[in-house]
Coordinates of C-alpha atoms and ligand atoms in Angstrom, one line a residue:
M53 CA -4.2 -16.7 27.9
N54 CA -6.9 -14.0 27.3
A55 CA -7.8 -13.5 23.7
Y56 CA -7.4 -10.0 22.1
D57 CA -10.6 -8.7 20.5
A58 CA -8.5 -8.0 17.4
L59 CA -5.1 -8.8 16.1
I60 CA -4.0 -6.2 13.5
V61 CA -1.2 -7.3 11.3
G62 CA 0.9 -4.4 9.8
G63 CA 1.5 -0.9 11.2
G64 CA 1.4 1.3 8.1
P65 CA -1.3 4.0 7.7
G66 CA -3.9 1.3 7.5
G67 CA -2.9 -0.6 10.7
L68 CA -2.3 2.5 12.7
Q69 CA -5.8 3.9 11.9
A70 CA -7.5 0.5 12.6
A71 CA -5.8 0.4 16.0
L72 CA -6.9 3.9 16.7
S73 CA -10.5 3.1 15.7
L74 CA -10.7 -0.1 17.8
G75 CA -8.8 1.5 20.7
R76 CA -11.4 4.3 20.8
A77 CA -14.1 1.6 20.7
R78 CA -12.5 0.2 24.0
K79 CA -11.4 -3.1 22.4
Q80 CA -8.4 -5.1 23.4
V81 CA -6.1 -4.8 20.4
L82 CA -2.7 -6.1 19.5
L83 CA -0.9 -4.4 16.5
C84 CA 2.1 -6.3 15.2
D85 CA 4.4 -4.6 12.7
A86 CA 7.7 -5.8 11.2
G87 CA 9.5 -5.6 8.0
P88 CA 9.8 -3.1 5.3
R89 CA 7.0 -0.7 4.5
R90 CA 6.1 0.3 0.9
N91 CA 7.1 4.0 1.1
A92 CA 10.3 3.3 3.0
M93 CA 12.4 5.0 0.3
A94 CA 10.2 8.1 0.0
R95 CA 11.3 11.4 1.7
G96 CA 7.8 12.5 2.5
I97 CA 4.2 11.4 2.4
H98 CA 2.2 13.8 0.2
N99 CA -1.5 14.1 -0.6
F100 CA -2.6 13.4 3.0
V101 CA -4.4 16.4 4.5
T102 CA -2.6 17.8 7.6
R103 CA 0.3 15.4 6.9
D104 CA 1.4 16.7 3.5
G105 CA 5.2 16.3 3.2
T106 CA 5.6 14.4 6.5
P107 CA 8.5 11.9 6.5
P108 CA 7.2 8.3 6.7
D109 CA 9.1 7.7 10.0
E110 CA 7.6 10.8 11.5
F111 CA 4.1 9.7 10.4
R112 CA 4.6 6.4 12.2
R113 CA 6.1 8.0 15.3
V114 CA 3.1 10.3 15.7
G115 CA 0.6 7.5 15.0
R116 CA 2.2 5.3 17.6
A117 CA 2.4 8.1 20.2
Q118 CA -1.3 8.7 19.7
L119 CA -2.1 5.0 20.2
A120 CA -0.1 5.0 23.4
T121 CA -2.9 7.0 25.1
Y122 CA -5.3 4.1 24.6
P123 CA -4.5 1.6 27.3
D124 CA -6.0 -1.4 25.6
V125 CA -4.0 -1.0 22.4
H126 CA -0.7 -2.9 22.5
V127 CA 1.9 -2.4 19.8
R128 CA 4.6 -4.9 19.2
E129 CA 7.6 -4.6 16.8
T130 CA 7.4 -8.2 15.6
G131 CA 6.1 -10.0 12.6
V132 CA 3.1 -12.4 12.6
A133 CA 4.5 -15.7 11.2
A134 CA 1.4 -17.8 11.1
I135 CA -2.3 -17.6 11.9
L136 CA -4.5 -20.7 12.5
G137 CA -8.0 -21.2 13.9
E138 CA -11.3 -19.7 13.0
R139 CA -13.6 -16.7 13.7
G140 CA -13.7 -16.1 17.4
A141 CA -10.7 -18.3 18.1
F142 CA -7.6 -17.4 16.0
R143 CA -4.2 -18.3 17.3
A144 CA -1.2 -16.4 15.9
T145 CA 2.5 -17.3 16.2
L146 CA 4.6 -14.2 16.3
A147 CA 8.1 -14.1 14.8
D148 CA 9.6 -13.8 18.3
G149 CA 8.0 -17.1 19.2
T150 CA 5.1 -15.8 21.3
V151 CA 1.7 -17.2 20.7
V152 CA -1.4 -15.0 21.0
D153 CA -5.1 -15.5 20.7
A154 CA -7.5 -13.2 19.0
K155 CA -11.2 -13.2 18.2
R156 CA -10.8 -11.4 14.9
V157 CA -7.9 -10.6 12.6
L158 CA -7.4 -7.4 10.5
L159 CA -4.8 -7.6 7.8
T160 CA -3.1 -4.3 6.8
T161 CA 0.1 -5.9 5.5
G162 CA 0.4 -3.8 2.3
M163 CA 1.9 -5.1 -0.9
I164 CA 5.4 -6.0 -1.9
D165 CA 6.7 -4.1 -5.0
E166 CA 8.9 -6.2 -7.2
E167 CA 12.1 -4.7 -8.4
L168 CA 12.3 -4.3 -12.2
P169 CA 15.5 -5.9 -13.5
I170 CA 16.9 -2.6 -14.9
P171 CA 20.2 -1.3 -13.6
G172 CA 19.5 1.8 -11.4
F173 CA 15.9 0.8 -10.6
R174 CA 16.6 -0.2 -7.0
E175 CA 18.7 3.0 -6.3
Q176 CA 16.2 5.4 -7.8
W177 CA 12.9 3.8 -6.5
G178 CA 11.3 6.5 -4.3
R179 CA 14.0 9.0 -5.3
S180 CA 13.4 9.7 -8.9
I181 CA 11.1 6.7 -9.7
F182 CA 7.6 7.1 -8.4
Q183 CA 4.3 5.2 -8.7
C184 CA 1.8 8.0 -8.1
P185 CA 1.8 11.6 -9.5
Y186 CA -0.6 12.8 -6.7
C187 CA 2.1 11.8 -4.2
H188 CA 5.2 13.1 -6.0
G189 CA 4.2 15.1 -9.1
W190 CA 3.9 18.6 -7.6
E191 CA 7.6 18.7 -6.6
V192 CA 8.8 17.9 -10.2
Q193 CA 6.1 19.7 -12.2
D194 CA 7.2 21.0 -15.6
R195 CA 10.4 19.0 -15.6
P196 CA 11.2 16.1 -18.0
W197 CA 9.0 13.1 -17.0
G198 CA 8.9 9.5 -18.2
F199 CA 6.4 6.7 -17.9
L200 CA 8.0 3.3 -18.0
V201 CA 5.6 0.7 -19.4
T202 CA 5.6 -2.7 -18.0
P203 CA 3.4 -5.7 -19.2
Q204 CA 1.1 -5.0 -16.2
S205 CA 0.7 -1.3 -16.9
L206 CA 0.5 -1.5 -20.7
P207 CA -3.4 -1.4 -20.7
H208 CA -3.4 1.9 -18.8
A209 CA -0.4 3.5 -20.4
V210 CA -2.5 5.9 -22.5
P211 CA -4.7 7.2 -19.6
F212 CA -1.8 7.5 -17.3
A213 CA 0.3 9.4 -19.8
L214 CA -2.6 11.8 -20.7
Q215 CA -3.2 12.4 -17.0
A216 CA 0.6 13.1 -16.4
R217 CA 0.4 15.9 -19.1
G218 CA -1.4 17.9 -16.4
W219 CA 1.9 18.1 -14.5
T220 CA 4.3 18.5 -17.4
A221 CA 4.4 19.1 -21.1
D222 CA 7.8 17.3 -21.3
L223 CA 6.7 13.7 -21.2
T224 CA 8.1 10.5 -22.8
V225 CA 6.5 7.1 -22.7
F226 CA 9.3 4.4 -22.6
L227 CA 7.9 1.2 -24.1
H228 CA 10.9 -0.8 -23.0
G229 CA 10.5 -3.2 -25.9
L230 CA 6.7 -3.5 -25.5
V231 CA 4.2 -2.5 -28.3
L232 CA 1.2 -0.2 -28.2
P233 CA -1.5 -0.3 -30.8
A234 CA -1.6 2.3 -33.5
D235 CA -4.6 4.1 -32.1
A236 CA -2.9 4.4 -28.7
L237 CA 0.2 5.8 -30.4
A238 CA -1.9 8.3 -32.3
R239 CA -3.6 9.6 -29.1
L240 CA -0.2 10.1 -27.4
A241 CA 1.2 11.9 -30.5
A242 CA -1.9 14.1 -30.5
A243 CA -1.2 15.1 -26.9
A244 CA 2.5 15.9 -27.8
I245 CA 3.7 12.9 -25.8
R246 CA 6.9 11.3 -27.1
V247 CA 7.2 7.5 -27.3
E248 CA 10.5 5.7 -27.1
P249 CA 10.3 2.0 -28.2
A250 CA 13.8 1.1 -27.3
V251 CA 14.7 -1.0 -24.2
V252 CA 15.9 1.0 -21.2
A253 CA 19.4 0.0 -20.3
R254 CA 20.0 2.1 -17.1
I255 CA 18.0 4.5 -15.0
G256 CA 19.9 7.4 -13.5
P257 CA 18.5 10.3 -11.3
H258 CA 18.2 12.7 -14.4
T259 CA 18.7 10.5 -17.4
L260 CA 17.5 7.2 -18.9
E261 CA 20.1 5.4 -21.0
L262 CA 18.6 3.3 -23.8
A263 CA 20.0 0.1 -25.2
D264 CA 20.9 1.9 -28.5
G265 CA 23.2 4.2 -26.6
R266 CA 21.1 7.4 -26.4
A267 CA 20.5 9.2 -23.2
I268 CA 17.1 10.8 -22.6
P269 CA 16.6 13.5 -19.9
C270 CA 14.2 12.4 -17.2
D271 CA 13.9 13.9 -13.8
A272 CA 10.9 11.9 -12.7
L273 CA 10.1 8.4 -14.0
F274 CA 6.7 6.9 -13.1
A275 CA 6.4 3.1 -13.1
H276 CA 4.0 0.5 -11.8
P277 CA 6.1 -2.6 -11.2
P278 CA 4.4 -5.9 -10.4
Q279 CA 3.3 -6.4 -6.8
H280 CA 2.7 -9.5 -4.7
Q281 CA 1.2 -10.3 -1.4
T282 CA 3.2 -10.9 1.8
P283 CA 4.1 -14.5 2.7
L284 CA 1.6 -14.4 5.6
V285 CA -1.3 -13.5 3.3
T286 CA -0.3 -16.0 0.8
A287 CA -0.2 -18.7 3.5
L288 CA -3.7 -17.8 4.7
D289 CA -5.0 -19.0 1.3
L290 CA -7.6 -16.1 1.1
A291 CA -9.5 -15.6 -2.1
L292 CA -7.7 -13.2 -4.4
E293 CA -8.7 -11.2 -7.5
D294 CA -6.0 -9.9 -9.8
G295 CA -3.6 -10.6 -6.9
L296 CA -5.5 -8.5 -4.5
V297 CA -7.3 -9.8 -1.4
K298 CA -10.9 -10.1 -2.2
I299 CA -13.3 -8.6 0.4
D300 CA -16.9 -8.0 0.8
S301 CA -17.1 -4.3 -0.2
M302 CA -19.4 -3.3 2.8
R303 CA -18.0 -5.5 5.6
R304 CA -14.4 -5.7 4.3
E305 CA -14.3 -9.3 5.5
T306 CA -12.2 -11.6 3.4
S307 CA -13.2 -15.1 2.1
V308 CA -12.2 -16.5 5.6
P309 CA -14.9 -15.5 8.2
G310 CA -13.4 -13.3 11.0
I311 CA -10.4 -12.1 8.9
Y312 CA -10.8 -8.6 7.6
A313 CA -8.5 -6.6 5.3
A314 CA -7.8 -3.0 4.4
G315 CA -5.2 -0.9 2.6
D316 CA -3.0 -1.6 -0.3
L317 CA -3.4 -5.4 -0.2
T318 CA -7.1 -5.0 -1.3
T319 CA -6.9 -2.3 -4.0
R320 CA -5.0 -0.7 -6.8
M321 CA -6.1 2.7 -5.5
Q322 CA -3.1 2.8 -3.3
G323 CA -2.3 5.8 -1.1
A324 CA -1.8 6.5 2.6
I325 CA -5.0 8.3 3.2
L326 CA -6.9 5.6 1.3
A327 CA -5.4 2.9 3.4
A328 CA -6.2 4.7 6.6
A329 CA -9.8 5.3 5.4
S330 CA -10.4 1.7 4.4
A331 CA -8.9 0.6 7.7
A332 CA -11.3 2.8 9.7
H333 CA -14.1 1.2 7.7
A334 CA -12.8 -2.3 8.4
A335 CA -12.3 -1.6 12.1
A336 CA -15.9 -0.4 12.4
M337 CA -17.3 -3.5 10.7
L338 CA -15.1 -5.8 12.8
N339 CA -16.4 -4.0 15.9
V340 CA -20.0 -4.4 14.9
D341 CA -19.3 -8.1 14.2
L342 CA -17.8 -8.4 17.8
A343 CA -20.8 -6.6 19.2
M344 CA -23.3 -9.0 17.5
E345 CA -22.0 -11.7 19.8
L346 CA -23.6 -9.9 22.7
G347 CA -27.0 -10.4 21.3
A348 CA -26.5 -14.0 20.4
P349 CA -28.8 -16.4 22.3
E350 CA -25.8 -18.5 23.5
A351 CA -23.7 -15.5 24.7
P352 CA -22.5 -16.5 28.1
H353 CA -22.3 -13.0 29.5
A354 CA -22.4 -9.5 28.3
A355 CA -18.9 -8.1 27.5
R356 CA -18.5 -4.4 27.7
Ligands
FAD101 C1 8.1 4.9 -3.1 C2 6.7 5.2 -2.6 C3 6.3 6.4 -2.3 C4 4.9 6.6 -1.8 N1 4.6 7.9 -1.5 C5 3.3 8.1 -1.1 C6 2.8 9.4 -0.8 O1 3.6 10.4 -0.9 N2 1.5 9.6 -0.4 C7 0.7 8.5 -0.3 O2 -0.5 8.7 0.0 N3 1.1 7.3 -0.6 C8 2.4 7.1 -1.0 N4 2.8 5.8 -1.3 C9 1.8 4.7 -1.2 C10 1.7 4.4 0.3 O3 2.9 4.2 0.9 C11 0.8 3.2 0.5 O4 -0.4 3.3 -0.2 C12 0.5 3.0 2.0 O5 1.7 2.9 2.8 C13 -0.4 1.8 2.2 O6 -0.6 1.6 3.6 P1 -0.9 0.1 4.2 O7 -1.1 0.4 5.6 O8 -1.9 -0.6 3.4 O9 0.5 -0.7 3.9 P2 2.0 -0.4 4.3 O10 2.2 1.1 4.5 O11 2.8 -1.0 3.3 O12 2.2 -1.1 5.7 C14 2.2 -2.5 5.8 C15 3.0 -2.9 7.0 O13 2.8 -4.2 7.3 C16 4.0 -4.9 7.6 N5 3.9 -6.3 7.5 C17 3.7 -7.1 6.4 N6 3.6 -8.4 6.7 C18 3.7 -8.4 8.1 C19 3.6 -9.5 9.0 N7 3.4 -10.8 8.7 N8 3.7 -9.2 10.4 C20 3.8 -7.9 10.8 N9 3.9 -6.9 9.9 C21 3.8 -7.1 8.6 C22 4.9 -4.3 6.6 O14 6.3 -4.5 6.9 C23 4.5 -2.8 6.7 O15 5.2 -2.1 7.7 C24 4.0 5.6 -1.8 C25 4.5 4.3 -2.1 C26 5.8 4.1 -2.6 C27 6.2 2.7 -3.0

């Protein structure tokens, strides 16, 4: 069995871009993608130049069609269940039972958003609940907005809310039972941002029902639920920092030599164009790493 130069795990914006970069570098690439993607519930990808408003499925269709013109890029609709081995000699077992070898691995598996245990959260996620105002703010500008504070987002509640005022003057911060210090409350009040301390009992498309029975108008609710890594990444036992895969910032290599990472799983600056850009970076570094084998004294023969 011939080894691929690179196995790319995950076919979102990050994985598609990495496959494009490595395909153009004439590398033998296998891209495996399976499972839900982060923006599955969104109607369109925004804030991506030339792709603004493109439905996520269409984005993937075009990405894969462009990859099809590179004969050494292979795309498979299957998950990667396990990866063993080491730099130069990784062996992956795919969900369909196939075993493949690869000299390097590039992880673009994204993150898994956890569902907040509030009735209506699941139904509205990606519909009226969003994580990023750059992605979905323009379409709902000047309408009633809310920011739902979670324990994870409490430290950035004030900067997020102040930033959101750029899109609407009608903004409520829902503390959902959490507490902000007095100076934070004063800054919000000074910016004419309302604060609701009550627990949110139900999220609807245009209203938030509070535990005390009141209903607050809200056409767009911003929230940052906790995230976790995919089972594959967890099993690889890579070094993490704040739950994100730790990488060398220049090489984008993880704590395991030969395994690279790009996209959401490495950063809180999460966006399609950011994932694609970081994956182009990772692919270039991975390619240089492969090329360095050519100059190694023990290299058996020059590859192309
Ligand atoms: C509701 C919502 C709306 C959004 N809207 C926008 C927007 O408008 N504009 C924008 O720029 N960003 C938006 N984002 C953020 C954007 O979706 C992400 O930043 C981007 O998709 C990250 O790309 P990625 O390639 O890192 O990961 P993903 O796009 O999440 O892709 C990872 C892929 O890897 C697959 N995978 C995971 N594990 C395995 C495995 N073991 N084997 C094979 N495949 C695997 C997953 O199933 C998935 O398909 C939105 C996010 C959400 C949640």
